[in-house]
Coordinates of C-alpha atoms in Angstrom, one line a residue:
X1 CA -51.8 80.1 -2.0
X2 CA -55.4 79.2 -1.2
X3 CA -56.1 78.4 2.4
X4 CA -58.6 75.9 3.6
X5 CA -61.2 77.1 6.1
X6 CA -62.9 75.1 8.8
X7 CA -66.2 77.1 8.3
X8 CA -67.3 79.4 5.5
X9 CA -66.7 83.0 6.7
X10 CA -69.4 84.2 4.4
X11 CA -72.2 82.6 2.4
X12 CA -71.4 83.6 -1.2
X13 CA -74.3 81.7 -2.7
X14 CA -77.2 83.5 -4.3
X15 CA -79.7 80.7 -4.9
X16 CA -82.7 81.2 -7.2
X17 CA -85.7 82.4 -5.2
X18 CA -88.2 80.5 -7.3
X19 CA -86.9 77.2 -6.0
X20 CA -88.9 77.9 -2.8
X21 CA -92.0 77.6 -4.9
X22 CA -90.8 74.3 -6.2
X23 CA -90.1 73.2 -2.6
X24 CA -93.8 73.9 -1.7
X25 CA -95.0 72.0 -4.8
X26 CA -92.9 69.0 -3.7
X27 CA -94.2 69.2 -0.1
X28 CA -97.8 69.4 -1.4
X29 CA -97.3 66.3 -3.6
X30 CA -96.0 64.2 -0.7
X31 CA -98.8 65.3 1.6
X32 CA -101.3 64.3 -1.1
X33 CA -99.6 60.9 -1.5
X34 CA -99.6 60.3 2.3
X35 CA -103.4 60.7 2.3
X36 CA -104.0 58.8 -1.0
X37 CA -105.5 55.8 0.8
X38 CA -108.1 58.0 2.5
X39 CA -108.9 59.5 -0.9
X40 CA -109.7 56.0 -2.2
X41 CA -106.8 55.9 -4.7
X42 CA -104.7 52.9 -5.6
X43 CA -101.0 53.3 -4.9
X44 CA -98.1 52.2 -7.0
X45 CA -94.5 52.1 -5.8
X46 CA -91.9 52.4 -8.6
X47 CA -88.2 53.0 -9.3
X48 CA -86.1 54.2 -12.2
X49 CA -87.4 56.3 -15.1
X50 CA -90.3 58.8 -14.8
X51 CA -93.4 56.6 -15.3
X52 CA -95.6 59.1 -13.4
X53 CA -97.4 60.2 -16.7
X54 CA -98.6 56.6 -17.1
X55 CA -99.8 56.5 -13.5
X56 CA -101.4 59.9 -13.7
X57 CA -103.3 58.8 -16.8
X58 CA -104.4 55.7 -15.0
X59 CA -105.8 57.6 -12.0
X60 CA -103.2 56.3 -9.5
X61 CA -101.2 57.8 -6.7
X62 CA -97.4 57.0 -7.1
X63 CA -94.4 56.8 -4.9
X64 CA -90.9 57.0 -6.5
X65 CA -88.6 55.1 -4.2
X66 CA -85.4 57.1 -4.9
X67 CA -87.3 60.3 -4.5
X68 CA -88.6 59.4 -1.1
X69 CA -85.2 58.2 0.1
X70 CA -83.6 61.5 -1.2
X71 CA -86.3 63.5 0.6
X72 CA -85.6 61.7 3.9
X73 CA -81.9 62.3 3.4
X74 CA -82.3 66.0 2.6
X75 CA -84.4 66.4 5.7
X76 CA -81.9 64.3 7.7
X77 CA -84.6 61.8 8.5
X78 CA -83.1 58.8 6.9
X79 CA -81.6 57.3 10.0
X80 CA -84.6 55.3 11.3
X81 CA -85.3 53.7 7.9
X82 CA -81.6 52.8 7.5
X83 CA -81.5 51.2 10.9
X84 CA -84.6 49.2 10.1
X85 CA -83.0 48.0 6.9
X86 CA -79.8 47.1 8.7
X87 CA -81.8 45.1 11.3
X88 CA -83.6 43.3 8.5
X89 CA -80.3 42.3 7.0
X90 CA -79.4 44.9 4.3
X91 CA -75.7 45.6 4.2
X92 CA -74.4 49.2 4.6
X93 CA -72.7 48.9 1.1
X94 CA -76.0 48.4 -0.6
X95 CA -77.3 51.4 -2.5
X96 CA -78.4 53.8 0.2
X97 CA -81.4 54.9 -1.9
X98 CA -82.7 51.3 -1.9
X99 CA -81.5 50.6 1.7
X100 CA -83.5 53.6 2.9
X101 CA -86.6 52.9 0.9
X102 CA -86.5 49.2 1.8
X103 CA -86.2 50.2 5.4
X104 CA -89.4 52.1 5.0
X105 CA -90.9 49.0 3.5
X106 CA -90.0 47.1 6.6
X107 CA -91.4 49.7 8.8
X108 CA -94.6 50.0 6.8
X109 CA -95.2 46.2 7.0
X110 CA -94.4 46.1 10.7
X111 CA -96.6 49.0 11.3
X112 CA -99.5 47.4 9.6
X113 CA -99.0 44.2 11.5
X114 CA -98.5 45.9 14.9
X115 CA -94.9 44.6 15.2
X116 CA -92.0 46.7 16.5
X117 CA -88.4 46.8 15.4
X118 CA -85.8 46.5 18.0
X119 CA -83.5 49.3 16.8
X120 CA -86.0 52.0 15.7
X121 CA -87.8 54.0 18.3
X122 CA -91.6 53.5 18.5
X123 CA -92.3 57.1 17.6
X124 CA -90.0 57.1 14.5
X125 CA -91.4 53.8 13.4
X126 CA -95.0 55.0 13.7
X127 CA -94.2 58.3 11.9
X128 CA -92.4 56.7 8.9
X129 CA -94.9 53.8 8.7
X130 CA -97.9 56.1 8.7
X131 CA -96.3 58.5 6.3
X132 CA -95.6 56.2 3.4
X133 CA -98.8 54.2 2.4
X134 CA -98.4 50.6 1.5
X135 CA -98.5 49.9 -2.3
X136 CA -101.2 48.0 -4.2
X137 CA -98.5 46.9 -6.7
X138 CA -95.0 47.6 -7.9
X139 CA -93.5 48.7 -11.3
X140 CA -89.8 48.7 -12.0
X141 CA -88.3 50.9 -14.7
X142 CA -84.6 50.9 -14.0
X143 CA -82.0 51.2 -16.7
X144 CA -78.2 50.7 -16.3
X145 CA -78.2 49.6 -12.6
X146 CA -78.4 46.0 -11.4
X147 CA -79.4 47.1 -7.9
X148 CA -82.3 49.2 -9.2
X149 CA -83.5 46.3 -11.3
X150 CA -83.8 44.1 -8.2
X151 CA -85.0 46.8 -5.8
X152 CA -88.8 46.3 -6.4
X153 CA -88.3 42.6 -6.5
X154 CA -86.9 42.8 -3.0
X155 CA -89.8 45.1 -1.9
X156 CA -92.1 42.5 -3.4
X157 CA -90.6 39.9 -1.0
X158 CA -90.8 42.3 2.0
X159 CA -94.5 42.5 1.4
X160 CA -94.8 38.7 1.4
X161 CA -94.8 38.1 -2.4
X162 CA -98.5 39.0 -2.3
X163 CA -98.6 42.1 -4.5
X164 CA -98.4 42.2 -8.3
X165 CA -95.2 43.4 -9.9
X166 CA -94.3 44.5 -13.4
X167 CA -90.7 44.8 -14.7
X168 CA -89.5 46.8 -17.7
X169 CA -86.2 45.6 -19.2
X170 CA -83.8 48.1 -20.8
X171 CA -80.9 47.2 -23.1
X172 CA -77.6 48.8 -22.2
X173 CA -76.6 51.3 -24.9
X174 CA -73.0 50.2 -25.5
X175 CA -72.5 52.6 -28.4
X176 CA -69.8 50.4 -30.0
X177 CA -71.3 49.5 -33.3
X178 CA -69.9 51.3 -36.4
X179 CA -73.2 53.3 -36.8
X180 CA -73.8 53.9 -33.1
X181 CA -74.0 57.5 -31.8
X182 CA -75.9 59.5 -29.4
X183 CA -79.6 59.2 -30.4
X184 CA -78.7 57.4 -33.6
X185 CA -77.8 54.0 -35.1
X186 CA -79.4 50.6 -35.3
X187 CA -78.7 49.8 -31.6
X188 CA -80.6 53.0 -30.5
X189 CA -83.6 52.3 -32.9
X190 CA -83.9 48.6 -31.8
X191 CA -83.7 49.4 -28.1
X192 CA -86.2 52.1 -28.4
X193 CA -88.8 49.8 -30.1
X194 CA -88.1 47.1 -27.5
X195 CA -88.8 49.4 -24.5
X196 CA -91.8 51.0 -26.2
X197 CA -93.4 47.6 -26.7
X198 CA -93.0 46.9 -23.0
X199 CA -94.7 50.2 -22.1
X200 CA -97.7 49.1 -24.1
X201 CA -97.7 45.9 -22.1
X202 CA -97.5 48.0 -18.9
X203 CA -100.7 49.8 -20.0
X204 CA -102.4 46.3 -20.2
X205 CA -101.1 45.6 -16.7
X206 CA -102.4 48.9 -15.4
X207 CA -105.8 48.2 -16.9
X208 CA -105.8 44.9 -15.1
X209 CA -104.9 46.4 -11.8
X210 CA -107.4 49.3 -12.0
X211 CA -110.2 47.5 -13.7
X212 CA -110.8 50.4 -16.1
X213 CA -109.6 51.4 -19.6
X214 CA -106.4 53.4 -19.8
X215 CA -106.9 57.0 -20.7
X216 CA -104.7 57.7 -23.7
X217 CA -105.9 61.3 -24.0
X218 CA -104.9 61.9 -20.4
X219 CA -101.4 60.5 -21.1
X220 CA -101.1 62.8 -24.2
X221 CA -102.2 65.8 -22.1
X222 CA -99.7 65.0 -19.3
X223 CA -96.8 64.6 -21.7
X224 CA -97.7 67.8 -23.5
X225 CA -97.2 69.7 -20.2
X226 CA -94.0 67.7 -19.4
X227 CA -92.5 68.4 -22.9
X228 CA -93.2 72.1 -22.5
X229 CA -91.7 72.1 -19.0
X230 CA -88.6 70.2 -20.3
X231 CA -88.1 72.7 -23.1
X232 CA -88.2 75.6 -20.6
X233 CA -85.8 73.7 -18.4
X234 CA -83.4 73.3 -21.4
X235 CA -83.7 77.0 -22.1
X236 CA -82.8 77.8 -18.5
X237 CA -79.8 75.4 -18.6
X238 CA -78.5 77.1 -21.7
X239 CA -78.8 80.5 -20.1
X240 CA -76.4 79.3 -17.4
X241 CA -73.5 79.4 -19.9
X242 CA -73.4 83.1 -19.4
X243 CA -70.5 84.8 -17.4
X244 CA -70.8 85.2 -14.5
X245 CA -73.2 82.3 -14.1
X246 CA -76.8 83.4 -13.2
X247 CA -77.6 80.1 -11.6
X248 CA -75.7 76.9 -10.7
X249 CA -75.9 73.2 -10.6
X250 CA -77.3 73.4 -7.0
X251 CA -80.3 75.4 -8.3
X252 CA -81.0 72.7 -10.8
X253 CA -80.6 70.0 -8.2
X254 CA -83.4 71.8 -6.2
X255 CA -85.5 71.5 -9.3
X256 CA -85.0 67.8 -10.0
X257 CA -88.1 66.6 -8.1
X258 CA -90.6 68.7 -10.1
X259 CA -89.3 67.5 -13.5
X260 CA -88.8 63.9 -12.3
X261 CA -92.0 62.9 -10.6
X262 CA -94.6 65.7 -10.1
X263 CA -97.8 65.6 -12.2
X264 CA -97.7 66.9 -15.7
X265 CA -99.9 69.9 -15.5
X266 CA -99.9 73.7 -16.0
X267 CA -98.3 74.2 -12.5
X268 CA -95.3 72.3 -13.8
X269 CA -95.0 74.5 -16.9
X270 CA -95.5 77.7 -14.9
X271 CA -92.7 76.6 -12.5
X272 CA -90.1 76.1 -15.2
X273 CA -91.1 79.2 -17.0
X274 CA -90.5 81.1 -13.8
X275 CA -87.1 79.4 -13.4
X276 CA -86.1 80.4 -16.9
X277 CA -87.4 83.9 -16.4
X278 CA -85.6 84.5 -13.1
X279 CA -82.3 83.4 -14.8
X280 CA -82.9 85.7 -17.7
X281 CA -83.7 88.6 -15.3
X282 CA -80.4 87.9 -13.6
X283 CA -78.4 88.0 -16.8
X284 CA -80.2 91.3 -17.8
X285 CA -79.4 92.8 -14.4
X286 CA -75.8 91.4 -14.1
X287 CA -76.7 89.3 -11.0
X288 CA -74.5 86.3 -10.4
X289 CA -75.2 83.1 -8.6
X290 CA -71.8 83.1 -6.8
X291 CA -70.2 86.2 -5.4
X292 CA -66.9 87.0 -7.1
X293 CA -67.1 84.0 -9.4
X294 CA -63.5 82.8 -10.3
X295 CA -63.8 79.2 -11.3
X296 CA -66.4 77.1 -13.3
X297 CA -66.6 73.4 -12.6
X298 CA -68.4 70.2 -13.7
X299 CA -69.9 68.0 -11.0
X300 CA -70.2 64.3 -11.9
X301 CA -72.2 62.0 -9.6
X302 CA -75.6 61.7 -8.0
X303 CA -76.3 64.4 -5.5
X304 CA -75.2 63.9 -1.9
X305 CA -78.6 64.8 -0.5
X306 CA -77.5 65.1 3.1
X307 CA -75.1 67.8 2.0
X308 CA -76.9 69.9 -0.6
X309 CA -76.8 73.3 1.1
X310 CA -73.4 72.6 2.6
X311 CA -71.8 71.7 -0.7
X312 CA -73.2 74.7 -2.5
X313 CA -71.7 77.0 0.2
X314 CA -68.4 75.1 0.2
X315 CA -67.8 75.6 -3.5
X316 CA -69.0 79.2 -3.5
X317 CA -66.6 80.0 -0.6
X318 CA -63.7 79.6 -3.1
X319 CA -65.5 81.5 -5.9
X320 CA -66.5 78.3 -7.6
X321 CA -69.6 78.2 -9.8
X322 CA -70.6 74.5 -10.4
X323 CA -72.5 74.7 -13.7
X324 CA -73.0 71.3 -15.3
X325 CA -73.1 67.6 -14.5
X326 CA -74.3 64.3 -15.8
X327 CA -77.1 64.2 -13.3
X328 CA -78.6 67.5 -14.6
X329 CA -77.7 68.1 -18.2
X330 CA -78.1 64.4 -19.2
X331 CA -81.1 63.3 -17.3
X332 CA -84.8 64.1 -16.6
X333 CA -86.6 64.6 -20.0
X334 CA -83.4 66.1 -21.3
X335 CA -84.2 65.6 -25.0
X336 CA -87.8 66.9 -25.3
X337 CA -87.7 67.0 -29.1
X338 CA -88.0 63.2 -28.9
X339 CA -91.5 63.5 -27.5
X340 CA -94.5 63.3 -29.9
X341 CA -97.3 64.4 -27.7
X342 CA -100.1 62.8 -29.8
X343 CA -98.4 59.4 -29.3
X344 CA -95.8 59.8 -26.6
X345 CA -94.9 56.1 -26.0
X346 CA -91.8 56.0 -28.2
X347 CA -90.4 59.3 -26.8
X348 CA -91.0 58.1 -23.3
X349 CA -89.2 54.8 -24.0
X350 CA -86.2 56.6 -25.4
X351 CA -85.9 58.9 -22.4
X352 CA -85.9 55.8 -20.1
X353 CA -83.0 54.5 -22.2
X354 CA -81.2 57.8 -21.8
X355 CA -80.6 57.2 -18.0
X356 CA -77.1 58.5 -17.4
X357 CA -76.0 55.1 -16.1
X358 CA -77.1 53.3 -19.3
X359 CA -74.5 54.5 -21.7
X360 CA -71.1 53.1 -22.8
X361 CA -67.9 55.0 -22.3
X362 CA -68.0 56.5 -25.9
X363 CA -71.3 58.3 -25.3
X364 CA -70.5 59.4 -21.8
X365 CA -67.2 60.9 -23.0
X366 CA -69.0 62.7 -25.8
X367 CA -71.6 64.2 -23.4
X368 CA -69.2 65.1 -20.7
X369 CA -66.6 66.8 -22.9
X370 CA -69.4 68.6 -24.9
X371 CA -70.8 70.1 -21.7
X372 CA -67.3 71.0 -20.4
X373 CA -66.7 73.0 -23.6
X374 CA -70.1 74.6 -23.9
X375 CA -70.0 75.9 -20.4
X376 CA -66.3 76.8 -20.6
X377 CA -65.4 74.8 -17.5
X378 CA -62.0 74.8 -15.8
X379 CA -62.2 71.4 -14.1
X380 CA -64.3 68.5 -13.0
X381 CA -65.3 67.2 -9.5
X382 CA -66.2 63.6 -9.3
X383 CA -68.5 62.5 -6.5
X384 CA -67.5 58.9 -6.1
X385 CA -70.8 57.8 -4.6
X386 CA -69.9 55.0 -2.3
X387 CA -73.0 52.9 -2.8
X388 CA -73.8 53.7 -6.5
X389 CA -71.3 51.7 -8.5
X390 CA -73.3 52.2 -11.7
X391 CA -72.6 56.0 -11.6
X392 CA -69.0 55.9 -10.4
X393 CA -67.8 53.0 -12.6
X394 CA -66.8 55.2 -15.7
X395 CA -65.6 58.2 -13.7
X396 CA -61.8 57.5 -14.0
X397 CA -62.2 57.1 -17.8
X398 CA -64.0 60.4 -18.0
X399 CA -61.4 62.2 -15.9
X400 CA -58.7 60.8 -18.2
X401 CA -60.5 61.9 -21.3
X402 CA -61.0 65.5 -19.9
X403 CA -57.3 65.7 -19.1
X404 CA -56.1 64.2 -22.4
X405 CA -58.5 65.9 -24.8
X406 CA -59.3 69.2 -23.0
X407 CA -56.3 69.6 -20.7
X408 CA -58.5 70.2 -17.7
X409 CA -57.9 68.6 -14.2
X410 CA -60.2 66.5 -12.0
X411 CA -60.6 65.6 -8.4
X412 CA -62.4 62.8 -6.7
X413 CA -64.1 62.8 -3.3
X414 CA -66.2 60.1 -1.6
X415 CA -69.7 60.6 -0.3
X416 CA -73.1 59.0 -0.9
X417 CA -76.6 59.7 -2.0
X418 CA -78.4 59.1 1.3
X419 CA -75.8 58.0 3.9
X420 CA -73.9 60.8 5.4
X421 CA -71.4 58.5 7.1
X422 CA -69.4 58.1 3.9
X423 CA -68.7 61.8 3.4
X424 CA -65.4 63.3 4.7
X425 CA -65.2 67.0 4.4
X426 CA -61.4 67.2 4.8
X427 CA -60.8 65.1 1.7
X428 CA -63.0 67.3 -0.5
X429 CA -61.6 70.5 0.8
X430 CA -57.9 69.7 0.5
X431 CA -58.4 68.2 -3.0
X432 CA -60.5 71.1 -4.2
X433 CA -58.0 73.7 -3.0
X434 CA -55.2 71.8 -4.8
X435 CA -57.1 71.7 -8.0
X436 CA -58.0 75.4 -7.9
X437 CA -54.3 76.2 -7.4
X438 CA -53.5 74.1 -10.4
X439 CA -56.1 76.0 -12.4
X440 CA -54.5 79.2 -11.4
X441 CA -51.1 78.0 -12.6
X442 CA -52.6 76.9 -15.9
X443 CA -54.1 80.3 -16.4
X444 CA -50.7 82.0 -15.7
X445 CA -49.1 79.8 -18.3
X446 CA -51.8 80.0 -20.9
X447 CA -55.1 78.5 -21.8
X448 CA -54.0 75.0 -22.8
X449 CA -50.8 73.1 -22.2
X450 CA -48.6 72.4 -25.2
X451 CA -50.0 69.5 -27.2
X452 CA -53.6 70.0 -26.2
X453 CA -56.3 71.2 -28.5
X454 CA -60.1 71.5 -28.1
X455 CA -62.1 68.5 -29.4
X456 CA -63.9 68.9 -32.6

């Protein structure tokens, strides 16, 4: 019988070394943003899909709200911003990404006006307010999340309704029509055209804000780099199907920021080429990402950024290689073949529609079960993100589908994207141990219970 442990006796993880380079690229990006005003750049705050190629082509500096909130949480610096948001009136059940970023908005406004919050220390207020420069305008590009679609509108109010804002609307891809499928059908085609037209309107808006013509050649160049980086990323992900796994979900989590919001340039391509090459080198040398790999699991849910290192060690402690998840395989320029670099607008629109919270149950089931089979997984772990209802909503349906169609078990644990208060380690540990024991029993009895067969 597996025994739970209060602390890992040994760190069994073997993380990719190249992710340290990615970490430095991310740090350099933020430092450049923090001084954008001094560089004479206009600044846009945005949320949702990766619009940074548009902003790069327009000569802007950009701040992705979720990314900044995730960075604060990963550095355990989210507390002051969340306190400021709470004092301003934002409920603790509000998406902690938005609550953290909106708290930064409050601090930025108060800092510029010389006011002080009653709950955040003066030093913390000054540091956060100085770090994140105020925007010149907002753009919202959120699909599949009602909170995300209102987030920039609330930021607009915090800044006194004085700054321009542009909203992009995304139809939800229900996938229920007779011809509907993943990347196919009338619903997909109509939605793609609808969003693409709005991106062309966004270009008009950017020209109005900057006072200069939009550089279409620069957009094409940026998207050429991003497409190449995305293809390399997919190659690296496919390599992780090897046994034992040469890299894990946690390595790819560490590489989310580069593909999500860093500039499209040669540095981005070089980074993902190095990621792929390090993974291939590990396969060639028989090096595994988890010492004594015994189990292979799927992780569904947005990352608990406060607990990234802790969770990677927790799973590895029991010989678990977490290899796939909706947040990695099915997000972040995941279908690069859609991008036509000479005219990338349509491919960009389609990727924004492919946000993992913007699919109906039929498509989510197809994607989840496909990945479970391709990576030969033993079970699923669902991170029921307390303040992200859009991601957690279909999880029970996905767990049932995995059990019914593949015969593999699931567990659920509660946590959050940026608020550590919602995580309870004892719940995850006890449920994880129980599921691993069930997997052991299944193996002793045979690959699949009677009545189960792989999906076609």
